Every structure is written in structure tokens, then in C-alpha cells.
PDB file of C-alpha atoms and ligand atoms in Angstrom:
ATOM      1  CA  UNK A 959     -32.285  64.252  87.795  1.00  0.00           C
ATOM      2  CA  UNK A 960     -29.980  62.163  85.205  1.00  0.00           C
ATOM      3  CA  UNK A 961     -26.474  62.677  86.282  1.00  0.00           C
ATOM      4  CA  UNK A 962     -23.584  62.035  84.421  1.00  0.00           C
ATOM      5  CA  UNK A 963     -19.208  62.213  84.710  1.00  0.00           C
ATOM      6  CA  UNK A 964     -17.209  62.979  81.836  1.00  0.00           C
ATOM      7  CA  UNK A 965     -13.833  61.753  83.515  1.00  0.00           C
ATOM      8  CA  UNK A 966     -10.374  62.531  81.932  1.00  0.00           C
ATOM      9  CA  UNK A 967      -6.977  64.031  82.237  1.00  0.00           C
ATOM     10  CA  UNK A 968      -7.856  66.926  79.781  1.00  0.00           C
ATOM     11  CA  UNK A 969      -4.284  68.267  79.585  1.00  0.00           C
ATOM     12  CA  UNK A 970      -5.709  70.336  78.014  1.00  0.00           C
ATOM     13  CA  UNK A 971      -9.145  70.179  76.949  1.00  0.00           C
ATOM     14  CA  UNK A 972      -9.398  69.947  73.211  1.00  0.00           C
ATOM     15  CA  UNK A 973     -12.044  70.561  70.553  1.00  0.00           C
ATOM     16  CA  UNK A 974     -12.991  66.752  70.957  1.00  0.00           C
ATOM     17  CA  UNK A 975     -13.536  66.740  74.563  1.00  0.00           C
ATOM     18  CA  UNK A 976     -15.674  70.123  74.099  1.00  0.00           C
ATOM     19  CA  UNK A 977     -17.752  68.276  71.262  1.00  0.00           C
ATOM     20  CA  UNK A 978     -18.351  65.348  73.326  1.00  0.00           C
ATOM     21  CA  UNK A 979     -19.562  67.906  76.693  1.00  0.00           C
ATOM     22  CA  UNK A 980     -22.282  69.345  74.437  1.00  0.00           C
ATOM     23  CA  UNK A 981     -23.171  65.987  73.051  1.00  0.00           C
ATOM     24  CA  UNK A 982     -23.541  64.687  76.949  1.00  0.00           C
ATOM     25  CA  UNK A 983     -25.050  67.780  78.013  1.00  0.00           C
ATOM     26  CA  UNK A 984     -27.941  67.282  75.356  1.00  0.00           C
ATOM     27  CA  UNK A 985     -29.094  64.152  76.803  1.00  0.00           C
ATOM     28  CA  UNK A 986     -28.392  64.070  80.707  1.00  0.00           C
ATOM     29  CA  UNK A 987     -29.954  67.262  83.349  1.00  0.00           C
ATOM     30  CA  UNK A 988     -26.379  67.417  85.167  1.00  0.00           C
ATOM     31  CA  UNK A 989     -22.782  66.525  83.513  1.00  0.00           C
ATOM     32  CA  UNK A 990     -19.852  67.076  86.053  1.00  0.00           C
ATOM     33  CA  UNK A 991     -16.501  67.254  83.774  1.00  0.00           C
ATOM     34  CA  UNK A 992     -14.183  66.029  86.390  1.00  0.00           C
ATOM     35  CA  UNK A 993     -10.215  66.053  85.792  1.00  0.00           C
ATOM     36  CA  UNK A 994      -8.296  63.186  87.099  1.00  0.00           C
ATOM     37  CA  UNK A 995      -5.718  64.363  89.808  1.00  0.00           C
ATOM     38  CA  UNK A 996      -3.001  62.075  88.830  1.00  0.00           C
ATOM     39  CA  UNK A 997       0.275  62.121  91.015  1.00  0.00           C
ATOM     40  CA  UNK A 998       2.263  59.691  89.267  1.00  0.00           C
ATOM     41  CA  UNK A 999       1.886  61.742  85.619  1.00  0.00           C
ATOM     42  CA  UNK A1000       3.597  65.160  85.133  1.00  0.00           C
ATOM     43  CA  UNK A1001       1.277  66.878  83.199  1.00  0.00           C
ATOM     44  CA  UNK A1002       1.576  70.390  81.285  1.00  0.00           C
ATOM     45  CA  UNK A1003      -1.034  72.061  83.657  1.00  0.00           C
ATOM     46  CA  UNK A1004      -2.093  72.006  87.196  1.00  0.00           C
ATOM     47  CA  UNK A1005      -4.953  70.760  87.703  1.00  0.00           C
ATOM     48  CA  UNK A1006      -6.438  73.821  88.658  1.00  0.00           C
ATOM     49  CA  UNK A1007      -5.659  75.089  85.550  1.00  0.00           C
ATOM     50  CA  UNK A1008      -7.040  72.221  83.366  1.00  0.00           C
ATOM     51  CA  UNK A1009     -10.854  73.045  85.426  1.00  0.00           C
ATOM     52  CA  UNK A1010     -10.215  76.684  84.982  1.00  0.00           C
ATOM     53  CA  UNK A1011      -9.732  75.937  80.617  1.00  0.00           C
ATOM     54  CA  UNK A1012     -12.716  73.718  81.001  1.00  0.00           C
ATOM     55  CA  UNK A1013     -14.680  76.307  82.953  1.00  0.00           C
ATOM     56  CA  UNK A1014     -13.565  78.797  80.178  1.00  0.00           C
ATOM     57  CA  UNK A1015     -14.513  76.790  77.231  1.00  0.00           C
ATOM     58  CA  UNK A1016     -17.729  75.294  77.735  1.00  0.00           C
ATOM     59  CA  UNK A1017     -20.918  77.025  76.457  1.00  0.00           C
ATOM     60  CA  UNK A1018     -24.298  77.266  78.248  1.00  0.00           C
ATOM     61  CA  UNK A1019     -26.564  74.102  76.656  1.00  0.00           C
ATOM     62  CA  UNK A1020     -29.870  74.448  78.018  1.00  0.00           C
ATOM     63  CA  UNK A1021     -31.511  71.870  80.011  1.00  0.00           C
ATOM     64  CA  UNK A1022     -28.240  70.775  81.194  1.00  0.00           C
ATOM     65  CA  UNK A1023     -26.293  71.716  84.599  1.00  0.00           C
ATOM     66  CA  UNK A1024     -22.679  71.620  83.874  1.00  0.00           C
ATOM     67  CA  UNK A1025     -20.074  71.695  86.167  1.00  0.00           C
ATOM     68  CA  UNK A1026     -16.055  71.249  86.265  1.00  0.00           C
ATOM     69  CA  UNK A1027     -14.301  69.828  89.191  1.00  0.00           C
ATOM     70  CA  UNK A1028     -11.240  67.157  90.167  1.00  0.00           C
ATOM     71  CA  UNK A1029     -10.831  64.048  92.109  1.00  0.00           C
ATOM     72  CA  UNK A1030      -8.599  61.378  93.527  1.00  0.00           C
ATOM     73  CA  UNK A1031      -8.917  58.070  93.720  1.00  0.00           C
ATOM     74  CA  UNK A1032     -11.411  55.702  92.020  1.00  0.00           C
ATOM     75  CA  UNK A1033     -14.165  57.010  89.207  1.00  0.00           C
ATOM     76  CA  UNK A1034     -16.494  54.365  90.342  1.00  0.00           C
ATOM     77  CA  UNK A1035     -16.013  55.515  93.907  1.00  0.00           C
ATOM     78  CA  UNK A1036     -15.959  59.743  92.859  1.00  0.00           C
ATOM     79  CA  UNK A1037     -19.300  58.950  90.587  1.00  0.00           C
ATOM     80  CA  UNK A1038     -21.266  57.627  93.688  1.00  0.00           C
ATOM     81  CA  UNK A1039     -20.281  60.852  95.676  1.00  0.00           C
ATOM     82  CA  UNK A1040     -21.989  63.026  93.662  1.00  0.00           C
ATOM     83  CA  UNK A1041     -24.849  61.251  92.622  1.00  0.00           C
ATOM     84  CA  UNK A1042     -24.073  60.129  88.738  1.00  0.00           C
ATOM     85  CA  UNK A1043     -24.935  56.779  87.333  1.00  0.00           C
ATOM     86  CA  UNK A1044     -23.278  57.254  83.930  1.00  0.00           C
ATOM     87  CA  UNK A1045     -19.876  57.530  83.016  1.00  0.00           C
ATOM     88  CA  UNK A1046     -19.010  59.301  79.418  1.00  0.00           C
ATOM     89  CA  UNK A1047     -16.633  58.220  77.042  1.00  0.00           C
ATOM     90  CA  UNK A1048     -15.724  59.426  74.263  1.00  0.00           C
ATOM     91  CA  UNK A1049     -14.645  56.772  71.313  1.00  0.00           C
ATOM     92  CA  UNK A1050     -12.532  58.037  68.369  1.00  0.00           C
ATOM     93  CA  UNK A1051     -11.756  54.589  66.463  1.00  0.00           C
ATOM     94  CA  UNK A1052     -11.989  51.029  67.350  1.00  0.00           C
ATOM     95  CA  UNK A1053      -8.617  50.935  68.927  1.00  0.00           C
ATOM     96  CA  UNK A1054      -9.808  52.650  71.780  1.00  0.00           C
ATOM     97  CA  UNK A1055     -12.481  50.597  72.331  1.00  0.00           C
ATOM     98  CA  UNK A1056     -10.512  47.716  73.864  1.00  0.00           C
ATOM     99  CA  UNK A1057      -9.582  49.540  76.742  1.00  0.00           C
ATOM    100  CA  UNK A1058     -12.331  51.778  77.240  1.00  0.00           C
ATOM    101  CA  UNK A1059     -14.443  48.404  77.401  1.00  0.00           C
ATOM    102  CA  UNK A1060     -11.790  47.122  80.534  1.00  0.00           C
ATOM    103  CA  UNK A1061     -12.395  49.974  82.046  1.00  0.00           C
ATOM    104  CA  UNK A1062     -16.256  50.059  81.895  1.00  0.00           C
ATOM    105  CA  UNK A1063     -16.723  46.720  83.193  1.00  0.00           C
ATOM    106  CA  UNK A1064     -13.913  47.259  86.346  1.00  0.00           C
ATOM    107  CA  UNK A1065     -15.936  50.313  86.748  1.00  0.00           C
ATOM    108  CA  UNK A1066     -19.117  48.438  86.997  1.00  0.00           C
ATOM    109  CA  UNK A1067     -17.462  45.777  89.206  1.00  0.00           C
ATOM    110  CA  UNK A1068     -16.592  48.308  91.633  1.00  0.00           C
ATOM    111  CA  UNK A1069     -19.999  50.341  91.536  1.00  0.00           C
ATOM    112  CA  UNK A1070     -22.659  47.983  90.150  1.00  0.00           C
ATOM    113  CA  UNK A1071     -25.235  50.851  89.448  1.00  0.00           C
ATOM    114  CA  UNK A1072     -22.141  52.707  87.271  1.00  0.00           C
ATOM    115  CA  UNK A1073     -22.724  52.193  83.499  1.00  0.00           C
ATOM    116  CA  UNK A1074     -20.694  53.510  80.725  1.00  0.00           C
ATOM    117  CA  UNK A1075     -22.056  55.142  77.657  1.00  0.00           C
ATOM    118  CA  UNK A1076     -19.690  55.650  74.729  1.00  0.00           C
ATOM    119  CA  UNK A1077     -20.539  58.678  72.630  1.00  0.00           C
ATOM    120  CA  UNK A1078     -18.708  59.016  68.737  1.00  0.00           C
ATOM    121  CA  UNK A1079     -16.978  62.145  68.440  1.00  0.00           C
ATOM    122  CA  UNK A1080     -17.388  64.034  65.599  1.00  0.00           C
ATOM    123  CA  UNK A1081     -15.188  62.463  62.372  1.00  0.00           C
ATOM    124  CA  UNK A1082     -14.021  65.893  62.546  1.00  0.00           C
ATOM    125  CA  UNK A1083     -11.717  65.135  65.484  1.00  0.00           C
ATOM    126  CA  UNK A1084     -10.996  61.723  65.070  1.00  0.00           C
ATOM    127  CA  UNK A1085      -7.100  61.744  64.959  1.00  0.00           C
ATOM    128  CA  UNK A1086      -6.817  64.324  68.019  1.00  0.00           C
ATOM    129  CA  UNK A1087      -5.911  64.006  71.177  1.00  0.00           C
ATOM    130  CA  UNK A1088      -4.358  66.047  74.088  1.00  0.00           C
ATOM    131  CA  UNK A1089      -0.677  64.711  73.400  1.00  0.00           C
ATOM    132  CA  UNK A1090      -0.873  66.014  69.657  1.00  0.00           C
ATOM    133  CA  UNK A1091      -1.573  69.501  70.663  1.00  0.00           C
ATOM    134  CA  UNK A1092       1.331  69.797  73.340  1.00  0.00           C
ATOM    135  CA  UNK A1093       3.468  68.488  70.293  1.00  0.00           C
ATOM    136  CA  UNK A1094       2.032  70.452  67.639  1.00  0.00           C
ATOM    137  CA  UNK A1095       2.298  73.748  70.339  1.00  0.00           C
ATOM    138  CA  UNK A1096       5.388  72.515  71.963  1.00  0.00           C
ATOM    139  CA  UNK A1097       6.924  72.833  67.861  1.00  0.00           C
ATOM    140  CA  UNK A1098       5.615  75.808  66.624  1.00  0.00           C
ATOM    141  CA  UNK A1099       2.458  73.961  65.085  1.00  0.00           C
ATOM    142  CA  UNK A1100      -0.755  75.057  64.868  1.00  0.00           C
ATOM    143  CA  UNK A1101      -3.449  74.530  67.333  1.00  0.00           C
ATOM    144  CA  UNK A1102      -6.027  77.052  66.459  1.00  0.00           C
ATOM    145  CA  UNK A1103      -8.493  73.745  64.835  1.00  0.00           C
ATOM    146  CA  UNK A1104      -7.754  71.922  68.288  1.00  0.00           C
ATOM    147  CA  UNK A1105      -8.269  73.734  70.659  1.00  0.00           C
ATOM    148  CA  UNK A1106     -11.232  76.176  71.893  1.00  0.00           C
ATOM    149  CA  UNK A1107     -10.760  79.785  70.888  1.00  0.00           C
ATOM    150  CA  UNK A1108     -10.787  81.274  74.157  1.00  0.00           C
ATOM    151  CA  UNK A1109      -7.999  79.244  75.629  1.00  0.00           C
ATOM    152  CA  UNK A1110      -5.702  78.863  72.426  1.00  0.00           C
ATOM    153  CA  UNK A1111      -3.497  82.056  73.300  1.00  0.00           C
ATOM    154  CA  UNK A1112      -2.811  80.264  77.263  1.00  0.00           C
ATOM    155  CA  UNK A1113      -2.380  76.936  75.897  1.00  0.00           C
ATOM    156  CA  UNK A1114       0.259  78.011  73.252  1.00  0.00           C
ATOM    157  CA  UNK A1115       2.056  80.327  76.734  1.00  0.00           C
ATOM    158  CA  UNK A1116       2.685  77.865  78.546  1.00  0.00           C
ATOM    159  CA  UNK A1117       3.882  75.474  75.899  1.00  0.00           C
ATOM    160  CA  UNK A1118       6.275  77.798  74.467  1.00  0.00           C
ATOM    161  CA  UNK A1119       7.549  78.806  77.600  1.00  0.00           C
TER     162      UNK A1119
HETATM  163  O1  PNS B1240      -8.111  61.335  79.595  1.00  0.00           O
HETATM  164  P1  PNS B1240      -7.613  59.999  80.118  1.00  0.00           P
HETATM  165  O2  PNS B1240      -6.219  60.138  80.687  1.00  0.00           O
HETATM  166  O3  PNS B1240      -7.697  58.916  79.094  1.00  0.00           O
HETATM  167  O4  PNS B1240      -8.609  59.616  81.323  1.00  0.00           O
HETATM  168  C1  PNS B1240      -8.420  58.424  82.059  1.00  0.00           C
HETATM  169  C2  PNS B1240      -9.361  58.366  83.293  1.00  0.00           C
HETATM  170  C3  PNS B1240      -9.213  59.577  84.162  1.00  0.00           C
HETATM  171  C4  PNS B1240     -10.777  58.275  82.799  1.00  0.00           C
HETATM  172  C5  PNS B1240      -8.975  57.060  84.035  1.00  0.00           C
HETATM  173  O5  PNS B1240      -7.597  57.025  84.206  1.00  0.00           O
HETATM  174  C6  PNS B1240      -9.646  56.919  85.403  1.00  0.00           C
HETATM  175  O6  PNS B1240     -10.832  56.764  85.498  1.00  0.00           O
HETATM  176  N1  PNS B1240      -8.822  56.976  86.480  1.00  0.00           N
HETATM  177  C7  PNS B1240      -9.269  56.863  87.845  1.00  0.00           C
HETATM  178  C8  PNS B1240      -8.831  55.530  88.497  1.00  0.00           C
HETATM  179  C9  PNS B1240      -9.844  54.441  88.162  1.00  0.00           C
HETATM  180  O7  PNS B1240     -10.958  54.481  88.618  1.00  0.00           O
HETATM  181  N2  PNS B1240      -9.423  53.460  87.279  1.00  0.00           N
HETATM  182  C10 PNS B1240     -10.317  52.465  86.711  1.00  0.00           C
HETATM  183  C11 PNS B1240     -10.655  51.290  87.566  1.00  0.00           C
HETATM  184  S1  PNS B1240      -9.280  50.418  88.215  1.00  0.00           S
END
């Protein structure tokens, strides 16, 4: 069984993040979605929270075991615990590529089985990103393109409250 981790913050998950789960999901048998439990960030949501919107947005894709979780520490270290050789990354536009390359190749220093696949989001969602919604929400903006349906009404909650 291919396994593979979809790491991020996901605060909150957006319509990119969702497109780039199904695109995983059609090529490995198991994707674990796992949120990063960051203590030095203060982020909109919990983290229990951010796995319960994931949880609630993803769709069934058959063939494909999907499951949402958190963890501490190191990816490289979190992807050997359960089993996944693959890291996903999504890539917008060049610009991100820079990093994302630093951090494949630490990752791959640390675990030397651990490779990184980059997957293109669709052009579609290019420009977005989970700071743009909190700003767009945060100012009366709207997120209903952004976001996934069933989680727009909680997302917009808490960022008006
Ligand atoms: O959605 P984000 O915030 O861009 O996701 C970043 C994430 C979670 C993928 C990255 O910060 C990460 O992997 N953090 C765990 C610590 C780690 O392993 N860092 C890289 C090697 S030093």
C-alpha cells in the first residue's frame, strides 16, 4: 500500500488544499492530511478544529483511504510513523518553489526513503491561500469561491466574531 502525507497548517483548509487531496488521493491507496501543531504561531483555529473542517470537507475518492490527523515535531520523522514515503506539495507559482525545494531535500536528509512530489493546483486557485481568506472574511469579503461549501458558514463565525 502507497502511502502518502499532505502536511500543512490549513488554517483553514481552502478550495486549493481540497483540489490538491483529490488529486493525491487519485494516485496513492492511503493519503493522511496531517495539520501541523505549531506552538509558536497563533492561528485562527485549534487544531482540532482545522482536522474537524478537513474531516468535513473531503469527499469519498475511491481507491483511496483518507484520513485527517495532527502532529508535532518533524514531517520527516511523523511520515516514518505511519508508514508514508511521499510527502505532497502543492505548487501554485514558481515563487513557491524555492522553498518548497529546501524543504524537500532537508526532508530527505532527515528520512532518506522520504521523497517529495509537487502536484499543480488547479489555475483556478492559483492566487489563494489560507491568509487571503481570514482577510477577505475577517473584512466582510467573500469567501464562498475559497472555501468548501460545508464549512463556509463556520469559517466566516469565527472570523467575524
Ligand atoms: O501550510 P504550511 O504552513 O505552508 O505548512 C508548512 C509545513 C507544516 C509543511 C512545514 O512547516 C513542516 O513540515 N513543519 C514541520 C517541521 C519540519 O519538519 N520542518 C522541515 C525540516 S527542518
Amino acid at each position: 500500500m502507497k502511502t502518502a502525507v499532505y502536511p500543512g497548517s490549513f488554517d483553514p483548509i481552502t478550495n486549493g488544499h481540497l483540489d490538491i487531496i483529490i488529486r493525491a488521493a487519485n494516485i496513492f491507496d492511503r493519503l493522511v492530511v496531517a495539520v501541523l501543531n505549531n506552538s509558536s504561531k497563533t492561528p485562527l483555529f485549534t487544531v482540532e478544529e482545522r482536522v474537524e473542517l478537513i474531516r468535513d470537507s473531503i469527499p469519498k475518492v475511491p481507491g483511496c483511504e483518507i484520513e485527517v490527523t495532527s502532529f508535532d515535531g518533524l514531517l520527516a520523522d511523523f511520515a516514518q510513523s505511519i508508514g508514508a514515503t511521499t510527502v505532497i506539495k502543492g505548487l501554485r507559482a514558481v515563487s513557491d518553489f524555492e522553498y518548497e525545494f529546501q524543504m524537500a531535500l532537508a526532508n530527505r536528509k532527515i528520512n532518506h526513503r522520504l521523497d517529495t512530489a509537487f502536484l499543480m493546483t488547479s489555475e483556478r486557485y492559483m492566487y489563494l491561500s489560507s491568509s487571503l481568506v481570514r482577510d477577505l472574511g475577517r473584512y466582510g469579503g467573500d469567501i464562498s469561491d475559497f472555501v468548501p461549501l460545508k464549512i463556509q458558514k463556520r469559517v466566516i463565525d469565527k472570523l467575524r466574531k
